[in-house]
Amino acid sequence: MEPELGAAQPQFRSGEMGCAFDEIHGLISAPPVTGGRSFTALLELPPPQAVELLVTEDFPAKHQPPPPIFPTDIGLIHRASKFSVFASADNSLESNTILSVSNSIKVDSVKQEQLDADSHRNSSSPAGSDQCLKSGKRKEREKKVKESNKKSKNMAANEPSDNGGGEELPYVHVRARRGQATDSHSLAERARREKINARMKLLQELVPGCNKISGTAMVLDEIINHVQALQRQVEFLSMRLAAVSPGIDLDLDSLFAVNGSSNADTSYTGMFALPICTEGQLDGTRQLQLQQLWHCDELHQSVWAREADTSNFIAPANSLMSYDSSSANSGNPAAPRRTTS
Amino acid sequence: MKSTSPQNPNPLKKKLASRFLKAMKKLSHKISSSPSPPSTAERRRRHRAVRAAAYASMASAVGPRRAWSRALLRKLRSKATATSGRKTARRNPRNIGTRFLGLNELCDVVPGGKAMDSCSLLSETGHYIKCLRAQVQIMREILDSSSSSSSSRIL
């Protein structure tokens, strides 16, 4: 199997063929997994790669370099083969290698007539016509190809019915998994649901502290809280900036700050815990607000605790020593938010 | 989360930073022309201007490719033209039925969320969170740099 692949490597064209080939190569190197996995196997991937996969499946015609590491998921192999197969015009040899690759992993049986059809097509290629036929049929039957098949009309990588050069079949046969409805509506719904679950997982990775929570509703609450907290921070920071603004030399210093600073940027709550009081611009109301700030800090303890994952409050020394006359942290988290856009 | 280390500014952050700084420069020119002790109303106006500049720079930096950036820019422009009293035509909530309850709250938070289906809403949320986070970092860094520089001047 591997030497075949190696031999066929130079045959692949660069670009999408190379991409597909990389996929397959990664697939081979990974330990094989029993077939029949669902789309949710994609979720085992690290999230950005899962997103890439999702995107690639939506737009099979797009050229996207896939990430190098994959679980040996049948759907990926088939998708890869699909990309490569219909992307090339005269690819009997390549398709053979692809099909033989997928063959190494799946062990289903195959109808005999398809074998013959394939053998006609691949008359020139010596490399296992049986294998490519088997895997070709397998590709047909694989459920995971369904979504991309639905989108890429007839461009599924099935054996050609008539001509030897083309790779498209007019019909796609999909087998659903055991114990699940097979009508198109439920399949579509299932695909949609799995897509949504994948996105939810990505969001979970993005929002700190969401990994431990189980259950969609709580995770969504966390996400909403996180977004609202970020918007509040923008609000407060803009207030501070508006107060400071005339004094800022915005060209050089800020650029240096942005590019080179390695402050405790990951602490989202540090600024609330350390108000920078100054006498310059604080009027009475602001002082009061600061008091309230401390007070409300306890009230919203849970929120801050969730966000202060790194527990890396902004270095107190820096903040307290900066008796900047114009910087004032006068935000009040409990105050009703003005309409932030 | 971010593939780049904090020392290595990722391109998104650079773009956001440059835009935001440009907007801030514009604002600070306006501010420096006015008398130095600002009244409360003036302060509030400045605050709103900075906030709008932050969101506008964020939205324009990501470009029109994202639904939330488009919606955000639309909202900001309509605010700028002060047509708050006008009732914009509400699109039919054709997506409300297909989404479950938490997403309704999410679409209120994320700009342009109401007109999206659940799937794209979630991906837009992810991107929005990333950009918001970067924007907050930038603003904080600006503040820190300004405060540190001024403190070095004072002390």
Coordinates of C-alpha atoms in Angstrom, one line a residue:
Chain A
M1 CA 0.0 0.0 0.0
E2 CA 2.6 2.5 1.0
P3 CA 4.9 1.8 -1.9
E4 CA 2.1 2.2 -4.2
L5 CA 1.4 5.5 -2.8
G6 CA 4.9 6.5 -3.0
A7 CA 5.1 5.5 -6.6
A8 CA 2.0 7.5 -7.3
Q9 CA 3.1 10.5 -5.5
P10 CA 4.8 12.2 -8.4
Q11 CA 1.8 11.5 -10.5
F12 CA -0.3 13.8 -8.4
R13 CA -0.6 17.3 -9.7
S14 CA 0.1 20.0 -7.3
G15 CA -2.7 22.0 -5.9
E16 CA -5.8 20.2 -5.0
M17 CA -4.3 16.9 -6.0
G18 CA -1.5 17.5 -3.7
C19 CA -3.8 18.6 -1.0
A20 CA -5.9 15.5 -1.3
F21 CA -2.8 13.4 -1.3
D22 CA -1.5 15.0 1.8
E23 CA -4.8 14.2 3.4
I24 CA -4.5 10.6 2.4
H25 CA -1.0 10.3 3.5
G26 CA -1.8 11.6 6.9
L27 CA -4.7 9.2 7.0
I28 CA -2.5 6.3 6.3
S29 CA 0.1 7.1 8.9
A30 CA -2.6 7.4 11.6
P31 CA -3.8 4.2 13.1
P32 CA -6.8 2.7 11.5
V33 CA -10.2 3.1 13.0
T34 CA -13.2 1.0 12.5
G35 CA -15.5 2.4 10.0
G36 CA -19.0 3.6 10.3
R37 CA -17.9 6.7 12.2
S38 CA -20.2 9.6 12.1
F39 CA -19.6 13.1 11.2
T40 CA -19.0 13.8 14.8
A41 CA -15.7 12.1 14.5
L42 CA -14.6 15.3 13.1
L43 CA -15.0 16.8 16.5
E44 CA -12.1 14.8 17.7
L45 CA -9.9 17.0 15.6
P46 CA -8.5 20.1 17.1
P47 CA -11.0 22.8 16.6
P48 CA -9.4 24.9 13.9
Q49 CA -8.9 21.9 11.8
A50 CA -12.4 20.9 12.3
V51 CA -13.6 24.2 11.1
E52 CA -11.4 23.9 8.1
L53 CA -12.9 20.6 7.4
L54 CA -16.3 21.9 7.8
V55 CA -15.6 24.7 5.5
T56 CA -14.0 22.4 3.0
E57 CA -16.9 20.2 3.0
D58 CA -19.2 23.1 2.3
F59 CA -17.1 24.2 -0.7
P60 CA -15.6 21.2 -2.2
A61 CA -14.5 23.1 -5.2
K62 CA -12.4 25.5 -3.1
H63 CA -8.7 24.8 -2.9
Q64 CA -7.9 24.7 0.7
P65 CA -4.8 23.2 2.1
P66 CA -6.1 20.8 4.7
P67 CA -4.3 20.4 8.1
P68 CA -1.8 17.6 8.1
I69 CA -3.2 15.6 11.0
F70 CA -6.4 13.6 10.7
P71 CA -8.0 10.8 12.5
T72 CA -8.5 7.9 10.1
D73 CA -12.0 8.8 9.4
I74 CA -13.5 7.1 6.5
G75 CA -15.4 10.2 5.5
L76 CA -12.2 12.1 5.1
I77 CA -10.6 9.6 2.9
H78 CA -13.7 9.6 0.7
R79 CA -13.9 13.3 0.6
A80 CA -10.3 13.5 -0.3
S81 CA -10.7 10.9 -3.0
K82 CA -13.7 12.7 -4.2
F83 CA -11.8 15.9 -4.5
S84 CA -9.0 14.4 -6.3
V85 CA -11.0 12.1 -8.5
F86 CA -13.3 14.6 -10.0
A87 CA -10.7 17.3 -10.1
S88 CA -8.5 15.4 -12.5
A89 CA -9.4 14.4 -16.0
D90 CA -7.2 11.5 -16.6
N91 CA -6.5 10.0 -13.3
S92 CA -7.0 6.4 -13.5
L93 CA -3.7 5.7 -11.8
E94 CA -4.3 8.3 -9.1
S95 CA -7.7 7.2 -8.4
N96 CA -6.5 3.7 -8.1
T97 CA -4.0 4.6 -5.5
I98 CA -6.5 6.6 -3.6
L99 CA -9.0 3.9 -3.8
S100 CA -6.5 1.3 -2.8
V101 CA -5.6 3.5 0.2
S102 CA -9.2 3.7 1.3
N103 CA -9.4 0.1 0.8
S104 CA -6.7 -0.6 3.3
I105 CA -8.9 0.8 6.0
K106 CA -12.4 -0.3 5.2
V107 CA -13.3 -3.9 5.0
D108 CA -16.7 -4.0 3.5
S109 CA -17.7 -6.3 0.7
V110 CA -18.5 -5.1 -2.7
K111 CA -20.9 -5.9 -5.5
Q112 CA -19.4 -7.8 -8.3
E113 CA -20.8 -5.9 -11.2
Q114 CA -19.1 -2.7 -10.0
L115 CA -15.9 -4.6 -10.0
D116 CA -16.3 -5.3 -13.7
A117 CA -17.2 -1.8 -14.5
D118 CA -14.2 -0.5 -12.8
S119 CA -11.9 -3.0 -14.4
H120 CA -13.1 -1.7 -17.7
R121 CA -12.3 1.8 -16.7
N122 CA -8.9 1.0 -15.3
S123 CA -7.7 -1.1 -18.1
S124 CA -4.4 0.6 -18.3
S125 CA -3.6 0.5 -14.7
P126 CA -2.2 -2.6 -13.2
A127 CA -2.7 -1.6 -9.6
G128 CA -5.5 -3.7 -8.1
S129 CA -8.7 -3.0 -10.0
D130 CA -10.5 -5.0 -7.4
Q131 CA -9.3 -2.7 -4.7
C132 CA -10.5 0.4 -6.4
L133 CA -13.8 -1.1 -7.2
K134 CA -14.4 -2.1 -3.6
S135 CA -13.4 1.2 -2.3
G136 CA -15.4 3.0 -4.9
K137 CA -18.5 1.2 -3.9
R138 CA -17.6 1.9 -0.3
K139 CA -17.3 5.6 -1.1
E140 CA -20.7 5.4 -2.5
R141 CA -22.2 4.0 0.5
E142 CA -20.5 6.1 3.0
K143 CA -22.8 8.3 4.9
K144 CA -20.4 11.0 5.6
V145 CA -19.9 11.8 2.0
K146 CA -23.6 12.7 2.0
E147 CA -23.3 16.3 3.0
S148 CA -20.7 17.1 0.4
N149 CA -22.5 15.1 -2.0
K150 CA -25.6 17.0 -1.4
K151 CA -23.8 20.1 -2.1
S152 CA -21.7 19.0 -5.0
K153 CA -24.4 17.7 -7.1
N154 CA -23.2 14.8 -9.2
M155 CA -19.6 15.2 -8.6
A156 CA -19.3 12.3 -6.2
A157 CA -16.4 10.1 -6.7
N158 CA -18.3 7.1 -7.9
E159 CA -17.4 4.8 -10.7
P160 CA -18.4 6.1 -14.1
S161 CA -21.2 4.4 -15.7
D162 CA -20.4 4.9 -19.3
N163 CA -17.2 6.6 -20.2
G164 CA -13.8 5.8 -19.1
G165 CA -12.5 9.2 -18.6
G166 CA -15.2 10.8 -16.4
E167 CA -15.7 9.9 -12.8
E168 CA -19.2 11.0 -12.1
L169 CA -22.2 8.9 -11.5
P170 CA -25.6 10.3 -11.9
Y171 CA -26.8 9.1 -8.5
V172 CA -25.4 8.9 -5.0
H173 CA -26.3 6.2 -2.7
V174 CA -25.9 6.8 0.9
R175 CA -26.3 4.4 3.7
A176 CA -27.4 5.7 7.1
R177 CA -26.1 4.4 10.3
R178 CA -27.8 1.7 12.3
G179 CA -30.9 2.7 14.1
Q180 CA -31.4 6.1 12.4
A181 CA -34.0 7.3 10.0
T182 CA -33.0 7.4 6.4
D183 CA -35.2 9.9 4.8
S184 CA -33.6 13.0 3.5
H185 CA -35.1 15.3 6.0
S186 CA -33.7 13.6 9.0
L187 CA -30.4 13.2 7.3
A188 CA -30.3 16.9 6.6
E189 CA -31.3 17.7 10.1
R190 CA -28.7 15.4 11.5
A191 CA -26.0 17.0 9.3
R192 CA -27.2 20.4 10.5
R193 CA -27.2 19.4 14.1
E194 CA -23.7 18.0 13.8
K195 CA -22.5 21.2 12.2
I196 CA -24.0 23.2 15.0
N197 CA -22.4 20.9 17.6
A198 CA -19.0 21.4 15.9
R199 CA -19.3 25.1 16.1
M200 CA -20.4 24.9 19.7
K201 CA -17.3 23.0 20.5
L202 CA -15.2 25.6 18.8
L203 CA -16.8 28.2 20.9
Q204 CA -16.2 26.2 24.0
E205 CA -12.5 26.2 23.2
L206 CA -12.5 29.9 22.6
V207 CA -14.3 30.9 25.8
P208 CA -12.2 30.2 28.9
G209 CA -13.7 27.9 31.4
C210 CA -16.3 26.4 29.1
N211 CA -14.6 23.1 28.8
K212 CA -15.7 21.8 32.1
I213 CA -19.3 22.7 31.6
S214 CA -21.5 20.1 30.1
G215 CA -24.8 20.9 28.5
T216 CA -25.5 23.3 25.7
A217 CA -27.5 25.8 27.7
M218 CA -24.9 26.5 30.3
V219 CA -22.2 26.8 27.7
L220 CA -24.3 29.3 25.8
D221 CA -24.8 31.2 29.0
E222 CA -21.1 31.3 29.5
I223 CA -20.5 32.5 26.0
I224 CA -23.1 35.2 26.3
N225 CA -21.6 36.3 29.6
H226 CA -18.2 36.4 28.1
V227 CA -19.3 38.5 25.2
Q228 CA -21.1 40.9 27.4
A229 CA -18.1 41.2 29.7
L230 CA -15.9 41.9 26.8
Q231 CA -18.3 44.6 25.6
R232 CA -18.3 46.1 29.1
Q233 CA -14.6 46.2 29.1
V234 CA -14.6 48.0 25.8
E235 CA -16.9 50.5 27.3
F236 CA -14.8 51.1 30.3
L237 CA -11.6 51.2 28.4
S238 CA -13.1 53.7 26.0
M239 CA -14.1 55.8 28.9
R240 CA -10.6 55.8 30.2
L241 CA -9.2 56.5 26.9
A242 CA -11.6 59.4 26.4
A243 CA -10.3 60.9 29.7
V244 CA -6.7 60.3 28.9
S245 CA -6.9 61.1 25.2
P246 CA -5.5 64.6 24.9
G247 CA -2.4 63.5 26.7
I248 CA -1.6 60.5 24.5
D249 CA 1.2 60.6 22.1
L250 CA -0.4 58.1 19.8
D251 CA 2.3 57.5 17.2
L252 CA 5.4 56.0 18.6
D253 CA 4.6 55.0 22.1
S254 CA 1.5 53.2 21.3
L255 CA 3.1 51.3 18.5
F256 CA 5.8 50.2 20.8
A257 CA 3.3 49.2 23.3
V258 CA 1.2 47.3 20.9
N259 CA 4.0 45.4 19.3
G260 CA 6.3 44.7 22.2
S261 CA 4.4 44.6 25.3
S262 CA 4.0 41.4 27.1
N263 CA 1.8 42.6 29.9
A264 CA -0.7 40.6 31.7
D265 CA -3.1 40.9 28.8
T266 CA -4.8 37.8 29.5
S267 CA -6.4 39.0 32.7
Y268 CA -9.7 40.4 31.8
T269 CA -10.7 41.4 35.2
G270 CA -7.5 43.0 36.5
M271 CA -8.5 46.5 35.6
F272 CA -11.7 46.2 37.6
A273 CA -9.9 45.0 40.6
L274 CA -7.4 47.9 40.6
P275 CA -8.9 51.2 40.0
I276 CA -6.4 53.9 39.3
C277 CA -7.5 56.8 41.4
T278 CA -6.3 60.2 40.7
E279 CA -7.2 63.5 42.1
G280 CA -7.0 65.3 38.9
Q281 CA -10.2 64.4 37.2
L282 CA -12.2 62.7 39.8
D283 CA -15.2 64.5 40.8
G284 CA -17.5 63.4 43.6
T285 CA -19.6 61.1 41.5
R286 CA -16.6 59.3 40.2
Q287 CA -15.4 58.7 43.7
L288 CA -18.7 57.3 44.6
Q289 CA -18.6 55.1 41.6
L290 CA -15.3 53.7 42.6
Q291 CA -16.7 52.8 45.9
Q292 CA -19.5 51.1 44.2
L293 CA -17.0 49.4 42.0
W294 CA -15.4 47.7 44.9
H295 CA -18.7 46.8 46.3
C296 CA -20.1 45.4 43.2
D297 CA -16.9 43.5 42.6
E298 CA -17.9 41.2 45.4
L299 CA -21.4 40.8 44.0
H300 CA -20.0 39.8 40.6
Q301 CA -17.5 37.6 42.1
S302 CA -18.5 34.6 40.1
V303 CA -18.2 36.5 36.8
W304 CA -14.8 37.7 37.6
A305 CA -13.7 34.3 38.9
R306 CA -14.8 32.8 35.7
E307 CA -12.8 35.2 33.7
A308 CA -9.7 35.4 35.8
D309 CA -8.5 32.1 34.7
T310 CA -5.0 33.2 34.6
S311 CA -5.5 34.9 37.9
N312 CA -3.0 37.3 36.6
F313 CA -4.2 40.7 37.7
I314 CA -2.4 43.6 36.1
A315 CA 0.7 44.1 38.1
P316 CA -0.4 46.2 41.0
A317 CA 2.9 47.9 41.3
N318 CA 2.7 49.4 37.9
S319 CA -0.9 50.6 38.2
L320 CA -0.6 52.0 41.6
M321 CA 2.6 53.8 41.0
S322 CA 1.3 55.5 38.0
Y323 CA -0.2 58.6 39.4
D324 CA -1.3 59.7 36.1
S325 CA -3.4 62.7 36.4
S326 CA -5.7 61.8 33.6
S327 CA -6.3 58.1 33.8
A328 CA -9.1 57.2 36.0
N329 CA -10.9 54.0 36.2
S330 CA -14.3 55.1 36.9
G331 CA -16.3 52.3 35.5
N332 CA -19.1 50.8 37.4
P333 CA -19.8 47.3 36.4
A334 CA -23.1 47.2 38.1
A335 CA -24.4 50.3 36.5
P336 CA -26.7 49.7 33.7
R337 CA -24.8 49.5 30.5
R338 CA -25.5 52.2 28.1
T339 CA -26.4 50.9 24.8
T340 CA -23.2 49.6 23.6
S341 CA -24.1 49.7 20.0
Chain B
M1 CA -6.2 29.8 21.9
K2 CA -4.2 32.1 19.8
S3 CA -1.5 30.3 17.9
T4 CA 0.9 33.1 18.3
S5 CA 2.6 33.9 21.6
P6 CA 1.8 37.2 23.2
Q7 CA 5.1 38.5 22.2
N8 CA 4.3 37.9 18.6
P9 CA 1.5 40.2 17.5
N10 CA -0.8 38.4 15.2
P11 CA -1.9 40.2 12.0
L12 CA -5.4 40.7 13.1
K13 CA -4.2 42.6 16.2
K14 CA -1.9 44.7 14.1
K15 CA -4.7 45.7 11.8
L16 CA -7.0 46.4 14.6
A17 CA -4.4 48.4 16.4
S18 CA -3.5 50.6 13.4
R19 CA -7.1 51.4 12.6
F20 CA -7.9 52.2 16.2
L21 CA -4.9 54.4 16.6
K22 CA -5.8 56.3 13.5
A23 CA -9.3 56.9 14.8
M24 CA -7.9 57.9 18.1
K25 CA -5.6 60.4 16.6
K26 CA -8.5 62.0 14.7
L27 CA -10.4 62.2 18.0
S28 CA -7.6 63.6 20.0
H29 CA -7.1 66.4 17.5
K30 CA -10.7 67.3 18.1
I31 CA -10.3 67.1 21.8
S32 CA -7.2 69.1 22.0
S33 CA -8.9 72.0 20.3
S34 CA -11.5 72.3 23.1
P35 CA -10.8 73.8 26.5
S36 CA -9.1 71.5 28.9
P37 CA -11.5 70.9 31.8
P38 CA -14.3 69.0 30.2
S39 CA -17.8 69.2 31.4
T40 CA -19.8 66.1 32.1
A41 CA -21.7 66.3 28.9
E42 CA -18.5 66.8 27.0
R43 CA -16.9 63.9 28.8
R44 CA -19.9 61.7 27.9
R45 CA -19.7 62.8 24.3
R46 CA -16.0 62.0 24.2
H47 CA -16.6 58.6 25.7
R48 CA -19.3 57.8 23.2
A49 CA -17.0 58.9 20.4
V50 CA -14.2 56.8 21.6
R51 CA -16.4 53.8 21.9
A52 CA -17.9 54.3 18.5
A53 CA -14.4 54.7 17.1
A54 CA -13.3 51.4 18.8
Y55 CA -16.2 49.5 17.3
A56 CA -15.9 51.2 13.9
S57 CA -12.2 50.5 13.7
M58 CA -12.8 46.9 14.7
A59 CA -15.6 46.4 12.2
S60 CA -13.7 48.0 9.3
A61 CA -10.5 46.1 10.1
V62 CA -12.2 42.8 9.7
G63 CA -13.8 43.9 6.5
P64 CA -17.2 43.2 5.0
R65 CA -16.6 39.5 4.9
R66 CA -18.1 38.9 8.3
A67 CA -21.8 39.4 8.9
W68 CA -21.2 40.9 12.3
S69 CA -18.9 43.5 10.9
R70 CA -21.3 44.5 8.3
A71 CA -24.1 44.8 10.8
L72 CA -21.9 46.7 13.2
L73 CA -20.9 49.2 10.5
R74 CA -24.5 49.6 9.5
K75 CA -25.6 50.3 13.0
L76 CA -22.8 52.8 13.6
R77 CA -23.6 54.7 10.5
S78 CA -27.3 54.8 11.3
K79 CA -26.4 56.1 14.7
A80 CA -24.1 58.7 13.3
T81 CA -26.8 60.1 11.1
A82 CA -28.9 60.3 14.3
T83 CA -32.0 58.5 13.1
S84 CA -32.7 56.8 16.3
G85 CA -36.4 57.5 16.0
R86 CA -36.8 55.8 12.8
K87 CA -38.2 52.3 12.9
T88 CA -36.2 50.1 10.6
A89 CA -38.1 47.4 8.8
R90 CA -37.9 44.3 10.9
R91 CA -37.0 41.3 9.1
N92 CA -39.3 38.4 9.7
P93 CA -37.9 36.2 12.4
R94 CA -37.8 33.2 10.2
N95 CA -34.9 31.8 12.1
I96 CA -36.4 32.0 15.5
G97 CA -38.3 28.8 15.2
T98 CA -35.2 26.8 14.2
R99 CA -33.0 27.9 17.0
F100 CA -33.1 27.0 20.6
L101 CA -33.5 29.4 23.4
G102 CA -30.0 30.4 24.3
L103 CA -29.3 31.5 20.8
N104 CA -32.0 34.1 21.0
E105 CA -30.0 35.8 23.7
L106 CA -26.9 35.4 21.8
C107 CA -28.2 37.0 18.7
D108 CA -29.1 40.1 20.8
V109 CA -25.6 40.4 21.9
V110 CA -23.8 39.8 18.7
P111 CA -24.3 42.5 16.1
G112 CA -26.4 41.3 13.3
G113 CA -27.3 38.2 15.0
K114 CA -31.0 38.3 14.4
A115 CA -30.7 37.7 10.7
M116 CA -28.5 34.7 10.9
D117 CA -29.2 31.1 11.2
S118 CA -27.9 29.2 14.2
C119 CA -24.9 27.7 12.5
S120 CA -23.5 31.0 11.2
L121 CA -24.5 32.7 14.4
L122 CA -22.2 30.5 16.3
S123 CA -19.3 31.0 13.9
E124 CA -19.8 34.7 13.9
T125 CA -19.8 34.7 17.6
G126 CA -16.5 33.0 17.7
H127 CA -14.9 35.5 15.4
Y128 CA -16.6 38.3 17.2
I129 CA -15.1 37.1 20.5
K130 CA -11.7 36.9 19.0
C131 CA -11.8 40.4 17.7
L132 CA -13.3 41.9 20.8
R133 CA -10.6 40.3 22.8
A134 CA -7.9 41.7 20.6
Q135 CA -9.5 45.1 20.7
V136 CA -9.6 45.1 24.5
Q137 CA -6.0 44.1 24.6
I138 CA -5.1 46.9 22.3
M139 CA -7.0 49.5 24.2
R140 CA -5.5 48.3 27.4
E141 CA -2.0 48.4 26.0
I142 CA -2.5 51.9 24.8
L143 CA -3.6 53.0 28.2
D144 CA -0.8 51.2 29.9
S145 CA 1.8 52.7 27.7
S146 CA 0.4 56.1 28.1
S147 CA 0.2 55.8 31.8
S148 CA 3.7 54.4 32.1
S149 CA 5.1 57.1 29.9
S150 CA 3.4 59.8 31.8
S151 CA 4.5 58.3 35.1
S152 CA 8.0 58.2 33.9
R153 CA 7.7 61.8 33.2
I154 CA 6.3 62.6 36.5
L155 CA 8.5 60.5 38.7

